[in-house]
Coordinates of C-alpha atoms in Angstrom, one line a residue:
Chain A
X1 CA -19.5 3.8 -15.1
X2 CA -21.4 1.5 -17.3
X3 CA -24.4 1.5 -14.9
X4 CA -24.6 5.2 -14.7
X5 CA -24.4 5.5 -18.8
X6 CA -27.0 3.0 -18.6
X7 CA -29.3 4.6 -15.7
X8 CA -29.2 7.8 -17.8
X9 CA -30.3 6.2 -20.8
X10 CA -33.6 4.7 -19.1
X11 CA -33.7 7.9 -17.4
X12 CA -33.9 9.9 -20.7
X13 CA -35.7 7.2 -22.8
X14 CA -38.7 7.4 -20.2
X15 CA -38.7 11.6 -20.1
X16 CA -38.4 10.9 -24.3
X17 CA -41.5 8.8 -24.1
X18 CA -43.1 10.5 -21.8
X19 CA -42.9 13.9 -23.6
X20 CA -44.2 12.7 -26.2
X21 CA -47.4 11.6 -24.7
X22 CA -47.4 14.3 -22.8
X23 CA -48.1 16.5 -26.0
X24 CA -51.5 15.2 -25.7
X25 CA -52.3 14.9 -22.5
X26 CA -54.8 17.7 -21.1
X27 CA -53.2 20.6 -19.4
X28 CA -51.9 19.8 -15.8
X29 CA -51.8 23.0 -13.2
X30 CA -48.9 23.9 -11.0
X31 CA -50.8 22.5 -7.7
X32 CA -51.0 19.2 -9.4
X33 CA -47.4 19.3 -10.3
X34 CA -46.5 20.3 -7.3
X35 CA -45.6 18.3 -4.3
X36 CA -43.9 18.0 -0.9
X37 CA -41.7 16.1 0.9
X38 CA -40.2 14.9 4.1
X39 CA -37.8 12.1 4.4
X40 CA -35.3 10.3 7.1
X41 CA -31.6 10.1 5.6
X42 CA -29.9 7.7 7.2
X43 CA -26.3 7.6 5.8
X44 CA -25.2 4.4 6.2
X45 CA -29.4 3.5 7.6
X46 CA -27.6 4.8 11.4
X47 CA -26.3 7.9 11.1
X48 CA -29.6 9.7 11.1
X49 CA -30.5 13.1 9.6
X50 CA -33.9 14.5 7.4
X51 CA -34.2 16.1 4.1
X52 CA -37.2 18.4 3.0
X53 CA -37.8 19.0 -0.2
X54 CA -40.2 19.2 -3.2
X55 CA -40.9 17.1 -6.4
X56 CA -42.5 18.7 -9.6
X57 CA -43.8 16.9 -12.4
X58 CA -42.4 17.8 -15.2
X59 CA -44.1 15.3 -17.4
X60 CA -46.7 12.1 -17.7
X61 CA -48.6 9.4 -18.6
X62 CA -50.2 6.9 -17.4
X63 CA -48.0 4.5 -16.5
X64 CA -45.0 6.7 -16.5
X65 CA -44.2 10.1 -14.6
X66 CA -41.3 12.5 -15.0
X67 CA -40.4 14.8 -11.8
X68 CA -37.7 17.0 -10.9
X69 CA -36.6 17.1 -7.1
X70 CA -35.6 19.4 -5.1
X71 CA -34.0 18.7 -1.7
X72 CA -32.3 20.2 1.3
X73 CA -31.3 18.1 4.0
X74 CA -28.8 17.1 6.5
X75 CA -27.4 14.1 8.6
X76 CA -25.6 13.7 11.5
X77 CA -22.4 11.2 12.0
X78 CA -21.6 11.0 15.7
X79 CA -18.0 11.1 16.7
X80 CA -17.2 12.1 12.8
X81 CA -19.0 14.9 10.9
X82 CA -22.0 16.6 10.8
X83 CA -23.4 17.5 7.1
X84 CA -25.7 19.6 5.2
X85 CA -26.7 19.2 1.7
X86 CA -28.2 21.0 -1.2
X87 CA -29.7 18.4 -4.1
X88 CA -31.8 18.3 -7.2
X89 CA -32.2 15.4 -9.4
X90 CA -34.3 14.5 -11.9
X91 CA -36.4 10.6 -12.0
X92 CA -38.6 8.7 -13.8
X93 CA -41.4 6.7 -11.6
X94 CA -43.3 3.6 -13.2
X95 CA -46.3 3.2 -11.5
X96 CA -48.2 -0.5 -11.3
X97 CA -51.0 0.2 -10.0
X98 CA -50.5 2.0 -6.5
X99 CA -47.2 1.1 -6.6
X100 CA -44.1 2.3 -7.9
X101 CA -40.2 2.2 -8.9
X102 CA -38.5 5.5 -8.9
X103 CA -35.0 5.9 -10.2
X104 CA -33.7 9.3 -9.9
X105 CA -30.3 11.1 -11.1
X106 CA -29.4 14.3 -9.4
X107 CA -26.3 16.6 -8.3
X108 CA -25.7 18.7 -5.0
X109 CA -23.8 20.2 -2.7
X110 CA -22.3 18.9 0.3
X111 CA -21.3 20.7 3.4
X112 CA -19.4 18.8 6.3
X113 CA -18.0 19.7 9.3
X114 CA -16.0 17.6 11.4
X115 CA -17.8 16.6 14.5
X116 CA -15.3 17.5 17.1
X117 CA -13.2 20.2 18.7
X118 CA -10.4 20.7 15.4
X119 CA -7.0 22.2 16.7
X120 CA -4.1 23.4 15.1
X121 CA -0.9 25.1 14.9
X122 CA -0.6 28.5 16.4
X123 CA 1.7 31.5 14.8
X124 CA 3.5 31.2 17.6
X125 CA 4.3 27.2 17.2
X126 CA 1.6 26.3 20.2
X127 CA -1.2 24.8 19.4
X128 CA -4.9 26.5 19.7
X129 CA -8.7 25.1 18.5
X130 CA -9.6 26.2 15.3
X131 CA -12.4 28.1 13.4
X132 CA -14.7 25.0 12.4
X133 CA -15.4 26.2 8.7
X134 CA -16.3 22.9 7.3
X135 CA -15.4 21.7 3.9
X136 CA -17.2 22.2 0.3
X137 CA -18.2 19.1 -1.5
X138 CA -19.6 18.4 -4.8
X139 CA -22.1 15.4 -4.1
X140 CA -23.6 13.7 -7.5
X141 CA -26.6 11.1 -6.3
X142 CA -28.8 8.4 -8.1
X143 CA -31.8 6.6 -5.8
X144 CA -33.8 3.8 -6.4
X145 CA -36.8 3.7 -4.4
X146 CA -40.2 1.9 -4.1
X147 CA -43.4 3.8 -2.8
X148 CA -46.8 3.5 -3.1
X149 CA -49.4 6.3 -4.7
X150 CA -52.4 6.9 -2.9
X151 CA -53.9 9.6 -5.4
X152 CA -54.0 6.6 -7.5
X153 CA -56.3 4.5 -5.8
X154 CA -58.7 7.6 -4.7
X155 CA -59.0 10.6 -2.4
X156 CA -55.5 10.4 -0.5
X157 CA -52.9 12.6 -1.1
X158 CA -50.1 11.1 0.2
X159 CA -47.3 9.3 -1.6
X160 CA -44.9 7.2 1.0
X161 CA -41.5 5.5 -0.9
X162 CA -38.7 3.8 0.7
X163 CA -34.9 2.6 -1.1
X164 CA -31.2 3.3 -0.8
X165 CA -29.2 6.3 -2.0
X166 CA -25.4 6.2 -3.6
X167 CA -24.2 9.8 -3.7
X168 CA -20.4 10.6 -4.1
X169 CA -18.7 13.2 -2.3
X170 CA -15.4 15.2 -3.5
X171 CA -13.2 15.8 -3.2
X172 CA -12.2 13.9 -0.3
X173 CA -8.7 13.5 -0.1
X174 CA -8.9 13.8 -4.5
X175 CA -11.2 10.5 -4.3
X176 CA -14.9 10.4 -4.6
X177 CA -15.7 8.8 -1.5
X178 CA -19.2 7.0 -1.8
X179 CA -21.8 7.1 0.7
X180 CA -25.2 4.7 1.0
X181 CA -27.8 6.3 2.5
X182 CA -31.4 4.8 3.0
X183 CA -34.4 7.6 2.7
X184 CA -38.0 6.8 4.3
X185 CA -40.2 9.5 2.6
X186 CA -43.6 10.8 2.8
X187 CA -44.9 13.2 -0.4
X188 CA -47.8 15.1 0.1
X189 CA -49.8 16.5 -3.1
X190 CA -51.7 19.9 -3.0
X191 CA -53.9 18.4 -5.6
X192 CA -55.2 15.5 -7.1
X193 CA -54.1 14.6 -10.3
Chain B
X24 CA -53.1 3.4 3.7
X25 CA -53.5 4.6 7.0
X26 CA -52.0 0.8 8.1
X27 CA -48.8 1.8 5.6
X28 CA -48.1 5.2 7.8
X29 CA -48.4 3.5 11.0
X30 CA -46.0 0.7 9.9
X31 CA -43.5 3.1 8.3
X32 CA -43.3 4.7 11.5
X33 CA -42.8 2.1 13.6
X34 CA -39.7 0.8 11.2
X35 CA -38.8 4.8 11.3
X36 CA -38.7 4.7 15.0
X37 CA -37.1 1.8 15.4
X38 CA -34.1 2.3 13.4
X39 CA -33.6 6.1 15.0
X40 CA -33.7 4.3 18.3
X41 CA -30.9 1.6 17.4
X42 CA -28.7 4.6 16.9
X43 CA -28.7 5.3 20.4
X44 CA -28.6 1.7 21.9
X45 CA -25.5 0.0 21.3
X46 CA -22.3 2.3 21.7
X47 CA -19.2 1.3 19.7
X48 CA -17.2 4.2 21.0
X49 CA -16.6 5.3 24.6
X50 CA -14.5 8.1 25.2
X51 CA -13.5 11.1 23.4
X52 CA -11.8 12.5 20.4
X53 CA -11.0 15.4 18.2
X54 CA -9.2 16.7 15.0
X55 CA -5.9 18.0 14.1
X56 CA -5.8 20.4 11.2
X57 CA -2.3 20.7 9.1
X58 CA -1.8 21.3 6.2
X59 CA -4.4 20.5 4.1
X60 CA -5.7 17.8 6.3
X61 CA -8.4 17.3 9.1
X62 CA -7.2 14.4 11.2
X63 CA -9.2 12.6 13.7
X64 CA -8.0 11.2 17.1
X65 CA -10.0 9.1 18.7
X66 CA -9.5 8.4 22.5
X67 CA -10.8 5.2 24.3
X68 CA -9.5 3.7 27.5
X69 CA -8.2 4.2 30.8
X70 CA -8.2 7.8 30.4
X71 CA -7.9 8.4 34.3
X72 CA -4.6 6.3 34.4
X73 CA -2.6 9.3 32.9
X74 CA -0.6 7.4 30.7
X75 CA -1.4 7.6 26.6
X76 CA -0.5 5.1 24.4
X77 CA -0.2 7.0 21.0
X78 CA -0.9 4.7 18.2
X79 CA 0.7 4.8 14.9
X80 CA -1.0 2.9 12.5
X81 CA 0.6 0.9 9.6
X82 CA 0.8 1.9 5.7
X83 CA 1.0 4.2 4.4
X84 CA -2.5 4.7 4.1
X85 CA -3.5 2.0 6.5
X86 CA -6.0 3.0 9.7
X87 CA -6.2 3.2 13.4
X88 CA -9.9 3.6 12.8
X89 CA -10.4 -0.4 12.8
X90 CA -7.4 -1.4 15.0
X91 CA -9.2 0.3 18.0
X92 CA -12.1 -2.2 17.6
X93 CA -9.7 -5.0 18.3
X94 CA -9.6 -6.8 21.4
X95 CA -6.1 -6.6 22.0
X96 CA -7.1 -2.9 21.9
X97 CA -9.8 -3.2 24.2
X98 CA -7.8 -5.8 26.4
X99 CA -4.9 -3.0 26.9
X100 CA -7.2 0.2 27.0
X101 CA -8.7 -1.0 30.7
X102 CA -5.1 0.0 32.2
X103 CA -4.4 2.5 29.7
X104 CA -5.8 5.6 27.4
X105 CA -5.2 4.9 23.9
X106 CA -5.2 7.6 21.3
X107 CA -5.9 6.3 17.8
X108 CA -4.7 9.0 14.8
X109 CA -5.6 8.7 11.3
X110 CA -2.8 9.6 9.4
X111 CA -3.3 12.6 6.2
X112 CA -4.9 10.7 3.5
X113 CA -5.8 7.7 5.8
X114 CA -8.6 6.0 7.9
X115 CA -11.4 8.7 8.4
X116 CA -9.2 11.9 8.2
X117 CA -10.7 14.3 5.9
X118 CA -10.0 17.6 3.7
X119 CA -7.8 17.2 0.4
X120 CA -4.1 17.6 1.1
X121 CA -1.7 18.1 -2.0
X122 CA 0.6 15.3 -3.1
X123 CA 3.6 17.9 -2.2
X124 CA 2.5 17.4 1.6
X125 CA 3.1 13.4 1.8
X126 CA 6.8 13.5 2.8
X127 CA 8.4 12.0 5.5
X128 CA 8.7 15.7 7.5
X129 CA 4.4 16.3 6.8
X130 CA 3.7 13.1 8.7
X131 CA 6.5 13.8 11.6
X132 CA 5.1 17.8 12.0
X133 CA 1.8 16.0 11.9
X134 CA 2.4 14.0 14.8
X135 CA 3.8 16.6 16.5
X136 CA 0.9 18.6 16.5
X137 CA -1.0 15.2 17.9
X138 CA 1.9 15.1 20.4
X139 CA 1.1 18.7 21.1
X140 CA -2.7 18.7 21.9
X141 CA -3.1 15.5 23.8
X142 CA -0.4 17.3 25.8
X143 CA -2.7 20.5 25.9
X144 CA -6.1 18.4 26.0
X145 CA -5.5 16.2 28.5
X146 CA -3.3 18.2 31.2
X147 CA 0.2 16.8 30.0
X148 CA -0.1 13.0 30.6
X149 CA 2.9 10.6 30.0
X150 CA 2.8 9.4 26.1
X151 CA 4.3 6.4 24.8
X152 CA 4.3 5.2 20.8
X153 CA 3.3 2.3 19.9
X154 CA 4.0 2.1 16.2
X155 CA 3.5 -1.0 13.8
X156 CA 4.7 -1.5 10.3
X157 CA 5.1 1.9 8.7
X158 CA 3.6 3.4 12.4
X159 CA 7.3 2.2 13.8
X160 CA 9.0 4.3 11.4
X161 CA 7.1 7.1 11.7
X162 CA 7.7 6.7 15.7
X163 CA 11.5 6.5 15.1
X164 CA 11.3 9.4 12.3
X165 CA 9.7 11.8 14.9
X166 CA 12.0 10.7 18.1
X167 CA 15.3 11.0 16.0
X168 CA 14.3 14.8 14.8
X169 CA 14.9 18.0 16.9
X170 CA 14.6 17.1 20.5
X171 CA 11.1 15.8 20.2
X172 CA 11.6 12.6 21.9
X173 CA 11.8 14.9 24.8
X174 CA 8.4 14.5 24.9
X175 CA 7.7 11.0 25.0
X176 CA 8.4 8.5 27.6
X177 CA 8.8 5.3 26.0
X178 CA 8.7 3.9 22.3
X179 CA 7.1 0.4 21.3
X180 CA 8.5 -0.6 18.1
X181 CA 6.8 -3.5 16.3
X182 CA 7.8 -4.6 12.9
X183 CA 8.8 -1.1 11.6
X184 CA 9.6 -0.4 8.2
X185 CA 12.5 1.9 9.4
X186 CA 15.0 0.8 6.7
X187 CA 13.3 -0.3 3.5
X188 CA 16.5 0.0 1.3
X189 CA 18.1 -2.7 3.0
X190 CA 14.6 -4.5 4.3
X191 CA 12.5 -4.7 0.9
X192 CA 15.7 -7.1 -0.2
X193 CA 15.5 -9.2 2.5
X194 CA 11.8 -9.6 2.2
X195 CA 12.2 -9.7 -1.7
X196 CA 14.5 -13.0 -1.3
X197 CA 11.6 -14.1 1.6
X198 CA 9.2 -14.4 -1.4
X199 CA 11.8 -16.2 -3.3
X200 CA 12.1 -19.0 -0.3
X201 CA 8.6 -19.5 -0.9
X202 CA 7.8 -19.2 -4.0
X203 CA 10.4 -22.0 -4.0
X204 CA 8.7 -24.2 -1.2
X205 CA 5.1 -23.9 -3.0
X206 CA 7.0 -24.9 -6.4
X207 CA 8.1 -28.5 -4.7
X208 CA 4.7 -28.8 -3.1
X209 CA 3.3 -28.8 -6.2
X210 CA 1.0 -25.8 -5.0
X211 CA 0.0 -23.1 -7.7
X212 CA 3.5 -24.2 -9.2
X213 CA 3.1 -22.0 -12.8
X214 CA 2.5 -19.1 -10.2
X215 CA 5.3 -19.7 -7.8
X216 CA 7.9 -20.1 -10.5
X217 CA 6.9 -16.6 -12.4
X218 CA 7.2 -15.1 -8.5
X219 CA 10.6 -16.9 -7.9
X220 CA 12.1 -16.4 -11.2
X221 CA 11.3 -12.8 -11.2
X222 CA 12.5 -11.8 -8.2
X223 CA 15.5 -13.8 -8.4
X224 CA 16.7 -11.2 -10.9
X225 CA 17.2 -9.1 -7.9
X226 CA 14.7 -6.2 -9.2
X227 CA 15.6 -2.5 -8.2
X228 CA 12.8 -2.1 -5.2
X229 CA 13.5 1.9 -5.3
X230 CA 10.8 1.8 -8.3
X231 CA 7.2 1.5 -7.5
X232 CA 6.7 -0.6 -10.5
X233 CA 9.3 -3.3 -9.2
X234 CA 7.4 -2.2 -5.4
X235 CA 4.0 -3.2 -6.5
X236 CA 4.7 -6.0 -8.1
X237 CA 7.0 -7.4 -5.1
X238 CA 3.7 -6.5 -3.1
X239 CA 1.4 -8.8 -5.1
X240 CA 3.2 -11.4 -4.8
X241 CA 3.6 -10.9 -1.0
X242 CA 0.3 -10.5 -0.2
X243 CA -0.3 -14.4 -1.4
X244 CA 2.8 -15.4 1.5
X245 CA 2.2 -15.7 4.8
X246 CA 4.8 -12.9 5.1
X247 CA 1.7 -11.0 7.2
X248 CA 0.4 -14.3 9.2
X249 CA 2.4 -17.5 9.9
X250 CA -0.2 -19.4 10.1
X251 CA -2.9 -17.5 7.7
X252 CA -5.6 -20.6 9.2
X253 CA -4.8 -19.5 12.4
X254 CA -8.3 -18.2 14.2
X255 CA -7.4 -14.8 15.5
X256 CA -9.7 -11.9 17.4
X257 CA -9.8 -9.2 14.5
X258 CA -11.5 -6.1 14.9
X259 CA -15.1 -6.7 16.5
X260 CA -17.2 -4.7 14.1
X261 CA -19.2 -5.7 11.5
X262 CA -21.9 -4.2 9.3
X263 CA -24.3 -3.5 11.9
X264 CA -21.4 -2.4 14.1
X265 CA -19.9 0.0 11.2
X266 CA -23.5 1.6 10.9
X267 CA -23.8 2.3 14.7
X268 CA -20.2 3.7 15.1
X269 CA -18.1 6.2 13.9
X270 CA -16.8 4.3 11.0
X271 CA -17.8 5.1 7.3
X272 CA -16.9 3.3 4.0
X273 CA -14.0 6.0 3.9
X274 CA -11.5 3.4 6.1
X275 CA -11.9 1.3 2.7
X276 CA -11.6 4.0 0.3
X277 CA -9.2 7.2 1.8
X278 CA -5.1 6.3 1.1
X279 CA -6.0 5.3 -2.9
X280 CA -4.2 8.9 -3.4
X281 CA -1.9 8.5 -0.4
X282 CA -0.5 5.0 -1.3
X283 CA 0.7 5.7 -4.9
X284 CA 2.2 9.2 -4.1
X285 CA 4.0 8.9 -1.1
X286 CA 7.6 7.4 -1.5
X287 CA 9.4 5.4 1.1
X288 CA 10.9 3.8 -1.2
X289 CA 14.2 5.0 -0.6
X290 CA 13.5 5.1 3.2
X291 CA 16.4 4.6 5.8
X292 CA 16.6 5.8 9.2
X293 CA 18.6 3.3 11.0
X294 CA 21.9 6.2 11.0
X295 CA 19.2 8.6 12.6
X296 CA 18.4 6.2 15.0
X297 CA 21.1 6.4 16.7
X298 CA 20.1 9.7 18.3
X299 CA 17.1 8.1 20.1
X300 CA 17.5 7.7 23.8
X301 CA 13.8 7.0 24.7
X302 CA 13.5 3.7 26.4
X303 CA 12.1 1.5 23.6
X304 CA 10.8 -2.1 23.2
X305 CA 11.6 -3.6 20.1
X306 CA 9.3 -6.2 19.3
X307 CA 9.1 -8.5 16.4
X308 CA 7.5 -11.7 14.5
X309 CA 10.4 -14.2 13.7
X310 CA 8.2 -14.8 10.4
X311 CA 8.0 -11.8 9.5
X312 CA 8.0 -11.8 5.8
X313 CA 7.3 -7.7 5.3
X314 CA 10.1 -6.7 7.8
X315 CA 12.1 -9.4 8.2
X316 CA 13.5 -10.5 11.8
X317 CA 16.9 -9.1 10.5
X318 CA 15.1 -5.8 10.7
X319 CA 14.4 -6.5 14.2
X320 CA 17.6 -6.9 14.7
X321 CA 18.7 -3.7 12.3
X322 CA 15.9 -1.8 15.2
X323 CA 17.4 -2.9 18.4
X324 CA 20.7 -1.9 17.2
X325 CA 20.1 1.1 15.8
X326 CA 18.2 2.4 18.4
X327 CA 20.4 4.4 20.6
X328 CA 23.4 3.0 19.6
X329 CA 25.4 0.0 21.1
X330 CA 25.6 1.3 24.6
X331 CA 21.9 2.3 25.1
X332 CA 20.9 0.2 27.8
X333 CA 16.9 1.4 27.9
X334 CA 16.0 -1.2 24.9
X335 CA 14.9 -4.5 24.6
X336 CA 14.2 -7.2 22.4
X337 CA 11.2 -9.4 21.9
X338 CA 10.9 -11.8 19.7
X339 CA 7.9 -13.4 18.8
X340 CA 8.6 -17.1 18.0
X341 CA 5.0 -18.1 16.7
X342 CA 4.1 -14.8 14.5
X343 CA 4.8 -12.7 11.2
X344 CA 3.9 -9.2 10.9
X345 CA 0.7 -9.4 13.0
X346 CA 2.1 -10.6 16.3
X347 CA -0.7 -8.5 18.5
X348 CA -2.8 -11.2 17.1
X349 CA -0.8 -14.2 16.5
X350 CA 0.6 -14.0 20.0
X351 CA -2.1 -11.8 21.6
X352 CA -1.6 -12.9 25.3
X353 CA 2.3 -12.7 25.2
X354 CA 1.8 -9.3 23.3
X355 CA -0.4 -8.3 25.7
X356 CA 1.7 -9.2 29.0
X357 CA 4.6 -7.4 26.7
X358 CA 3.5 -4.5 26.2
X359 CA 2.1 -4.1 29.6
X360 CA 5.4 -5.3 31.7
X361 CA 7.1 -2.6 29.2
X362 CA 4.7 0.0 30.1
X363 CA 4.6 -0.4 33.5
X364 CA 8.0 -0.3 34.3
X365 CA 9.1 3.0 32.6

């Protein structure tokens, strides 16, 4: 609990800072806000899935850059469940030079089904498969990931980054049951900034 | 940049391919849905031999998830199909069954509806239990209601927890012995005495207070290993294994709201017992420091009465509570002799 009070602080202290500068900063256009994304989710790196999504800025400076993600994705757990999720998050990315740390807070929602034939009890005490409906889960997430900027060092517009995920997932059996995920990520720009 | 893209996808592809190199499950499995919870059943082994061994893993709250990667398993699984349940609120089952549902009855009606579909599933194949720790009661819980032991051939019982009123003494006073045997070795001696002094007040082990503290103390015995340097084969599946299989990081964290609200406290079965007429092996660790070898003895009694002939005794001279491992080769010619002959 500590290290999420404490990730939320940096969090807010950089979109504080940042804001601030920000005030002064030339106007920035939606295109240059606006970016894309593709990325591989592996829960657990092997259970493989992929997650689209979008990043904003919502604020900058130079060394500093505040976005808001938006993500829908989905990964795949043989023999156990297959998943869909719904996420947005909000991160702060220090750039050094073409390179950067990204550490993002988000919530979302999780959709699992089991990955199998599910059977129960009949009305009339025999057994019979069952309507797969899945279950409803409420999926808080932080990531820490490293990338590299390539509309920092000139013409490109890509962005790749790379790092773990932690999200939670509940209620699952009235615990939050955590999951590690690794993402692989490309973000494409419209614009330069 | 264009170097960056190329190696990312490289490291991309090969990790997507890895996923479909090594298999740590063969076979087949599905879910059981009661009451509140989605339960999986994983199948492995001989599946062609018609004969199931149902597995009823330990706890409350424990897995069959991680004892199917054992080799015993393995070993045993190329003569027979082995059906592995996680139990509501256990292992990899899923959903978010109410604290009202973990009673003695949910788990029994839940195996029945396992019972039930391997029947359907698999064409009606003979199905034997195979039940450790708490698995062995739930086995004797479910053959000593209705007539359901109608529908199993044979019952191996292995260290069950069948009577805790009369076996959490026994195994209270087994702490006692050696808390007492550390104290004149000299070992941990400040330790040992709190252990021996407190439970030679004979504490009340109907309270999960008294329970829990009983249980810390055990888990420093070698009430679960006789020898705890003894190299045995645990499960074969590590980090890279986990990542590849069907496991998840729920085996670790699933049973933390099972295990505080589900009281067996008060659990004892050995009058019920008496109604089971399934042909049964009784097998047990003369160490045993959970379920003591009195226990065993309480089992082979109770099971069927004194003029039951279809039972029999093994005792496993060299083991605790974890005999499939301690003993693995006479466990394994055990259980298979057993098998075989019903």
């Amino acid at each position: 609990m500590n290290m999420l009070r404490l990730t939320t602080l940096i969090l807010l202290l950089c979109s504080l800072l940042v804001s601030a500068q920000e005030r002064n900063d030339t106007k920035i256009t939606l295109e240059e806000r606006l970016a894309i994304k593709v990325e591989y989710f592996g829960e657990l790196v092997l259970h493989p899935g992929l997650s689209f999504g979008s990043d904003y800025t919502v604020a900058r400076n130079r060394w500093v850059r505040v976005h808001w993600n938006t993500d829908l994705g989905g990964y795949w757990h043989r023999w156990n469940n297959t998943s869909v999720f719904l996420k947005t998050s909000i991160g702060s990315r220090l750039a050094m030079g073409a390179f950067f740390a990204d550490l993002n807070l988000g919530v979302g929602y999780l959709h699992l089904w089991a990955a199998g034939v599910v059977y129960q009890r009949a009305e009339n005490g025999r057994v019979e498969k069952a309507t797969n409906l899945g279950h409803a889960h409420f999926m808080p997430n932080a990531s820490f990931l490293l990338g590299w900027d390539g509309t920092r060092q000139g013409k490109q517009l890509w962005m790749v980054h790379l790092g773990p995920e932690v999200y939670l997932q509940y209620p699952y059996n009235h615990v939050f049951l955590p999951h590690v995920a690794v993402k692989v990520g490309f973000t494409y720009k419209f614009k330069q900034q | 940049m264009k170097n960056l893209i190329i190696s990312t996808s490289i490291i991309l592809s090969i990790v997507l391919v890895a996923c479909e190199k090594e298999n740590f499950f063969e076979g087949d499995h599905f879910f059981v849905r009661s009451a509140g919870a989605e339960m999986p059943v994983y199948v492995k082994g001989n599946i062609q031999s018609g004969i199931f061994i149902l597995f009823l893993h330990g706890g409350p709250g424990g897995n069959a998830s991680l004892p199917s990667f054992m080799p015993v398993s393995k070993e045993l699984e190329k003569d027979y199909a082995f059906a592995y349940w996680d139990q509501r609120g256990s292992g990899l089952s899923m959903g978010n069954p109410d604290a009202s549902s973990f009673t003695v009855e949910q788990f029994v009606d839940d195996l029945d509806l396992v019972v039930e579909t391997i029947k359907l599933r698999y064409h009606n194949p003979r199905l034997i239990f195979y039940g450790i720790s708490w698995g062995g009661a739930l086995g004797s819980a479910y053959l000593s209601t209705l007539n359901y032991q109608e529908k199993v051939a044979g019952f191996i019982c292995m260290d069950s927890g069948h009577n805790l009123m009369v076996g959490l003494p026994k195994s209270v006073e087994f702490v006692k012995e050696y808390a007492q045997k550390q104290i004149d070795q000299g070992i941990d001696a400040a330790y040992w005495t709190e252990a021996r002094d407190w439970c030679a007040t004979v504490p009340d082990m109907t309270k999960k207070e008294n329970y829990f503290k009983y249980d810390s103390y055990l888990t420093n015995t070698n009430a679960y290993r006789k020898d705890p340097n003894q190299e045995v084969q645990g499960p074969e599946v590590g980090a890279l294994g986990t990542m590849h299989s069907y496991l998840s990081l729920a085996v670790f964290f699933n049973g933390q709201y099972l295990v505080p609200r589900f009281n067996i406290l008060e659990l004892n079965l050995s009058a019920d017992m008496l109604r089971i007429k399934t042909p049964t092996l009784v097998i047990w660790g003369r160490n045993d420091g959970v379920n003591t070898i009195e226990m065993g003895y309480d089992a082979f009694n109770s099971i069927g009465g004194p003029d039951f002939q279809e039972k029999e005794l093994v005792i496993l001279e060299n083991s605790a509570h974890e005999g499939y491992i301690e003993e693995q080769e006479l466990f394994i010619r055990t259980f298979r002799r057993f098998v075989n002959n019903l």
